[in-house]
GROMACS .gro file of C-alpha atoms in nm:
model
  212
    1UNK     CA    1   0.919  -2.444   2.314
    2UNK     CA    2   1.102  -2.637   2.023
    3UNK     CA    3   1.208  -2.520   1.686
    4UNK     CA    4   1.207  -2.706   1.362
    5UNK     CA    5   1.342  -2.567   1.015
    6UNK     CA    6   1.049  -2.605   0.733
    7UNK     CA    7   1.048  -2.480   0.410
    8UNK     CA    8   0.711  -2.490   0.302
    9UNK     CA    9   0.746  -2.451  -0.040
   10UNK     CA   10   0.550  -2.779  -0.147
   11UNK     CA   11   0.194  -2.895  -0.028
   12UNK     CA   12   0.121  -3.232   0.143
   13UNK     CA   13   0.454  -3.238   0.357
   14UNK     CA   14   0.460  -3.335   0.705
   15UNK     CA   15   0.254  -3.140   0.920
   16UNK     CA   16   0.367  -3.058   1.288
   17UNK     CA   17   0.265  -3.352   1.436
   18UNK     CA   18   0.425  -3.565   1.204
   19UNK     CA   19   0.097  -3.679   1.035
   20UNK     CA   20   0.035  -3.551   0.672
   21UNK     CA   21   0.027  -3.278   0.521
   22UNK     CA   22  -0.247  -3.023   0.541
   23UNK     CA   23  -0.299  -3.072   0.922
   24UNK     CA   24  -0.271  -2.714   1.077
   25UNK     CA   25  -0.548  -2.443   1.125
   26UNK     CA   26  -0.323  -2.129   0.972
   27UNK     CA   27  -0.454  -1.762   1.046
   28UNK     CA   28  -0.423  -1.427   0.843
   29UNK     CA   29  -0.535  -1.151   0.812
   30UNK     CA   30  -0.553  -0.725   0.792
   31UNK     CA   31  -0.229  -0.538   0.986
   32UNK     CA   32  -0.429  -0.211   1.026
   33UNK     CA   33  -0.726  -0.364   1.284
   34UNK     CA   34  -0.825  -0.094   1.521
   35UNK     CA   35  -0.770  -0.223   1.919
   36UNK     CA   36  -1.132  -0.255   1.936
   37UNK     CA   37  -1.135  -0.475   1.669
   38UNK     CA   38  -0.863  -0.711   1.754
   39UNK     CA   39  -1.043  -0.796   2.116
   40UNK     CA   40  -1.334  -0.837   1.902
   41UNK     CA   41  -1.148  -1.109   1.665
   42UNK     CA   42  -0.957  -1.250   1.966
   43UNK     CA   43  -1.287  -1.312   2.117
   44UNK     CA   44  -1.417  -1.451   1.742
   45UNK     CA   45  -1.130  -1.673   1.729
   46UNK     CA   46  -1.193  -1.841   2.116
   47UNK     CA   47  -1.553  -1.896   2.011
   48UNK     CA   48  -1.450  -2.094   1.698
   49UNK     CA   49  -1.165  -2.328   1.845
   50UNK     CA   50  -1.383  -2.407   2.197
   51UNK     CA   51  -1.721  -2.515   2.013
   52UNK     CA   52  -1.691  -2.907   1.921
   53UNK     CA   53  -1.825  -2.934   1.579
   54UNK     CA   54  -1.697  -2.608   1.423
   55UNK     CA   55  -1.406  -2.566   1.210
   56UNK     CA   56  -1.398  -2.842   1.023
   57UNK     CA   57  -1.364  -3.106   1.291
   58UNK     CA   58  -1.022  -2.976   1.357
   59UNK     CA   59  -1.143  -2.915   1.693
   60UNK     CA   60  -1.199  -3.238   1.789
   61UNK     CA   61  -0.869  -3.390   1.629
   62UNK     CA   62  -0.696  -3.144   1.815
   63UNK     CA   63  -0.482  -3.017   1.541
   64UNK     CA   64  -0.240  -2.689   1.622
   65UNK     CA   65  -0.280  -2.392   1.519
   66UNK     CA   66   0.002  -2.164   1.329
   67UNK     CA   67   0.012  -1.778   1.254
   68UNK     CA   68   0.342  -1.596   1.109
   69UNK     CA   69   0.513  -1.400   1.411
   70UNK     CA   70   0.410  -1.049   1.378
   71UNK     CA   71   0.141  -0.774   1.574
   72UNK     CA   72  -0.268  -0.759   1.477
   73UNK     CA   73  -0.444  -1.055   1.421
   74UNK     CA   74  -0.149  -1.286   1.425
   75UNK     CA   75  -0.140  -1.218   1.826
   76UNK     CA   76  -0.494  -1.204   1.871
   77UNK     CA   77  -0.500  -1.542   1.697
   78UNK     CA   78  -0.198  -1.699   1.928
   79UNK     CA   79  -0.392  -1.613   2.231
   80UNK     CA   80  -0.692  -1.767   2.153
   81UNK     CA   81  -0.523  -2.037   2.081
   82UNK     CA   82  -0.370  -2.074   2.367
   83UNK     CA   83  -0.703  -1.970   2.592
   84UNK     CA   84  -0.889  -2.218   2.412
   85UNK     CA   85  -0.558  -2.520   2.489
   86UNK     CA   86  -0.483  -2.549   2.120
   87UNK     CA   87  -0.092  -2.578   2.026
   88UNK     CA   88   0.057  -2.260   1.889
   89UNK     CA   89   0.320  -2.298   1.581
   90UNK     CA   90   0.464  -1.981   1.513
   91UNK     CA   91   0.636  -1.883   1.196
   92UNK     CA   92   0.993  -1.709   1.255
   93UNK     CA   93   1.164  -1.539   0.931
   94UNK     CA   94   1.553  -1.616   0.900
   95UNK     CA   95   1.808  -1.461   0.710
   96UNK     CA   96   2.073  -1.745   0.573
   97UNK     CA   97   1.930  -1.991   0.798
   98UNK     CA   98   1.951  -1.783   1.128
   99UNK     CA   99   1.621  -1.575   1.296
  100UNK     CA  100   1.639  -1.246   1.188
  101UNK     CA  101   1.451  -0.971   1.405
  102UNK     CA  102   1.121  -0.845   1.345
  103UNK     CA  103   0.991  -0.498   1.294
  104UNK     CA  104   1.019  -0.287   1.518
  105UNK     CA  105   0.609  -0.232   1.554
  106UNK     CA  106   0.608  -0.597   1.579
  107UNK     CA  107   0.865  -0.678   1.830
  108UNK     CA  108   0.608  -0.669   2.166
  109UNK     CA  109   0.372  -0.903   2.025
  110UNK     CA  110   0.649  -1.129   1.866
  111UNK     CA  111   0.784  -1.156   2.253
  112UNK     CA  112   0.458  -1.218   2.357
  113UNK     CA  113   0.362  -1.460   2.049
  114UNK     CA  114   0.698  -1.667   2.116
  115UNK     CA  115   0.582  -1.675   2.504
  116UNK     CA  116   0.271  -1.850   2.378
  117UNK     CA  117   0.411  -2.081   2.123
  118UNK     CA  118   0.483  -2.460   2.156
  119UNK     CA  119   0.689  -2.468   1.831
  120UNK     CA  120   0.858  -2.195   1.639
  121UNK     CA  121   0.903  -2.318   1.288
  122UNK     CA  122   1.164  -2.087   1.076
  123UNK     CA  123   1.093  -1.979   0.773
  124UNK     CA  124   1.282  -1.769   0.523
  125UNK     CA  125   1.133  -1.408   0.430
  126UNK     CA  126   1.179  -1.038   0.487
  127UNK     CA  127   0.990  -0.927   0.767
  128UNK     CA  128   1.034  -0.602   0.623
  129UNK     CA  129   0.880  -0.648   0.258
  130UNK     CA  130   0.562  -0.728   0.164
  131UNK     CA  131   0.586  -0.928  -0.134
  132UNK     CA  132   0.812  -1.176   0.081
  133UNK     CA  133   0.562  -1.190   0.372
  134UNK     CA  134   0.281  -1.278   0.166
  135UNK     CA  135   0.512  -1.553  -0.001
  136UNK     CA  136   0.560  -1.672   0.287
  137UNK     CA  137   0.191  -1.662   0.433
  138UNK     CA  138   0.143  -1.866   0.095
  139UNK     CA  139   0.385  -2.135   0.196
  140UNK     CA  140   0.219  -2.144   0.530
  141UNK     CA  141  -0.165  -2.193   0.373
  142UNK     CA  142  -0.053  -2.497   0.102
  143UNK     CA  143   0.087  -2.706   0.425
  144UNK     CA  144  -0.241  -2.629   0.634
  145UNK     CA  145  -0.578  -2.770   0.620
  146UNK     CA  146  -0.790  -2.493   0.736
  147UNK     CA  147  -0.743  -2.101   0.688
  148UNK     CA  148  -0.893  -1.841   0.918
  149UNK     CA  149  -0.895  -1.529   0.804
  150UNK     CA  150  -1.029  -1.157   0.941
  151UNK     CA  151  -1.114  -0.994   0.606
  152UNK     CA  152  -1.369  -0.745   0.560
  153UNK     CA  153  -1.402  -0.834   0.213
  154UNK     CA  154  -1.209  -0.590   0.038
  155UNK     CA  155  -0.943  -0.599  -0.236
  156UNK     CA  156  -0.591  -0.663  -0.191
  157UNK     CA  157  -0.387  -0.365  -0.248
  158UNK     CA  158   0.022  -0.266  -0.220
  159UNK     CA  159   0.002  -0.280   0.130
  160UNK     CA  160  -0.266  -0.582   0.235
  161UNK     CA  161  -0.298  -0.916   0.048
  162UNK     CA  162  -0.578  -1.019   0.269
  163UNK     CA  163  -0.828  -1.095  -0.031
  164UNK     CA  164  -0.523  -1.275  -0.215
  165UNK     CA  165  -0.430  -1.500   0.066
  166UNK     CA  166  -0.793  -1.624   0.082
  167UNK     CA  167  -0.846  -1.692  -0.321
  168UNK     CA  168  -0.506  -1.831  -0.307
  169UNK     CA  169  -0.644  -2.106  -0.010
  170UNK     CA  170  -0.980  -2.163  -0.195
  171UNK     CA  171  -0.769  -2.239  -0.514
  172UNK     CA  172  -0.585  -2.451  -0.354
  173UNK     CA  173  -0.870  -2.665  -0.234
  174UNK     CA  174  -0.825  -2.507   0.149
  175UNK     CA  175  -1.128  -2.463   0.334
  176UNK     CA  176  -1.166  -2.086   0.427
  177UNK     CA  177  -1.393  -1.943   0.693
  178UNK     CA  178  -1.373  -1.541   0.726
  179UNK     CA  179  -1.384  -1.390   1.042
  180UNK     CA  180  -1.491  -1.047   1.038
  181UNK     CA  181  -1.706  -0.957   1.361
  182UNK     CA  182  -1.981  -0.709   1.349
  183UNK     CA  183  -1.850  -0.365   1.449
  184UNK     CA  184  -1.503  -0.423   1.327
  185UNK     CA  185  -1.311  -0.157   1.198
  186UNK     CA  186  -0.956  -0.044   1.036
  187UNK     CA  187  -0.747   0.185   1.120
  188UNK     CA  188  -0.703   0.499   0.863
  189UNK     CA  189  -0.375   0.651   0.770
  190UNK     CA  190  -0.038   0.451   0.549
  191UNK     CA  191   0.065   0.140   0.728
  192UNK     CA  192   0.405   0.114   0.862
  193UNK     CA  193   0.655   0.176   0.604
  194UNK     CA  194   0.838  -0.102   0.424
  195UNK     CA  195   1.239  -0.079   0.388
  196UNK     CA  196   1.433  -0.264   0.084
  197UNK     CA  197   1.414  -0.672   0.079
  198UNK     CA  198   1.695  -0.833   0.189
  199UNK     CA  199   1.850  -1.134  -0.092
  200UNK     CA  200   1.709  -1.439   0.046
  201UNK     CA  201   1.850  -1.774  -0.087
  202UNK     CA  202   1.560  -1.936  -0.286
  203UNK     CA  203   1.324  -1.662  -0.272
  204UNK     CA  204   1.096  -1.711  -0.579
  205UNK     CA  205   1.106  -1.391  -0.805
  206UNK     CA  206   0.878  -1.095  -0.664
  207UNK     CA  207   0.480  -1.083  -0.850
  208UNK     CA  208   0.271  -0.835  -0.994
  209UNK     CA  209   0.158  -0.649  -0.664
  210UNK     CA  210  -0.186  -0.605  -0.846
  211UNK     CA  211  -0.219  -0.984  -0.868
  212UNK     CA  212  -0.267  -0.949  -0.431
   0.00000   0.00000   0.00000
């Protein structure tokens, strides 16, 4: 697996493969899927990247496929990927320049994500803060060509910036195609709790959380 520092603060840069810009198949989507759900997406996801014709043509140009490291969909995502021979890019969050660790309700699937991955790109945000993860998820959708999301079509809130991340891709000019299989479900009950944001060097100021 290699690594390569991006920033990907401005569209129509270099994609992974060196081509340009706007080459990768990003994925998001909600952090409280029930297990049933995520086999459910994992199995959505393989059916999308193994049929030639879908997606865009991205299939057939063989583009990779990146998620930001993390538990949920992002996993069930990388291994579909990986079932269906795509290249997995996966997004690691630094601190100054260095990887900084994940969550701890993340860590198993990061291991496992990492495992999977051809490439880990680094990328600076808080693991630990919402506002800086969804900056970054934003930074990860204006350098792809092709979002995938699992929203069931609800608002964004304080805690999920599903609905955000896919207006801010269809602003953008990104095709979106939503991925929400039929008996999916979320989990009920508060999300993991978020801790203070670390000071991260070029961090654009926090938004409105009612804007996501």
């Amino acid at each position: 697996m290699s690594t390569a520092a991006r920033d990907h603060r401005s569209a129509g840069g270099p994609g992974a493969d060196g081509e340009a810009g706007g080459r990768e198949i990003a994925a998001v989507g909600h952090a409280d899927l029930t297990a049933d759900t995520l086999a459910l997406v994992e199995a959505a996801f393989r059916e999308r990247l193994g049929q030639p014709g879908r997606l865009e043509g991205f299939v057939e140009r063989g583009r990779p496929v990146m998620v930001r490291c993390g538990a949920g969909a992002p996993l069930a995502f990388g291994r579909a990927a990986r079932a269906s021979g795509r290249r997995l890019v996966v997004a690691v969050p630094t601190r100054n320049g260095v990887p900084a660790p994940p969550p701890r309700h993340d860590r198993v699937a990061a291991g496992e994500l990492l495992n999977l991955a051809e490439q880990a790109r680094l990328l600076p945000y808080d693991p630990n803060h919402r506002d800086s993860c969804v900056g970054a998820d934003e930074r990860m959708i204006a350098t792809s060509g092709l979002l995938l999301a699992v929203w069931d079509g609800t608002p964004s809130n304080g805690r999920d910036a599903t609905a955000h991340l896919v207006a801010y891709a269809r602003a953008r000019g990104v095709p979106v195609e939503i991925v929400w299989p039929a008996g999916a479900e979320r989990r009920t009950g508060a999300a993991p709790p978020a801790v203070p944001s670390w000071p991260l060097a070029g961090e654009p100021a926090l938004r409105d959380g009612t804007r996501r």
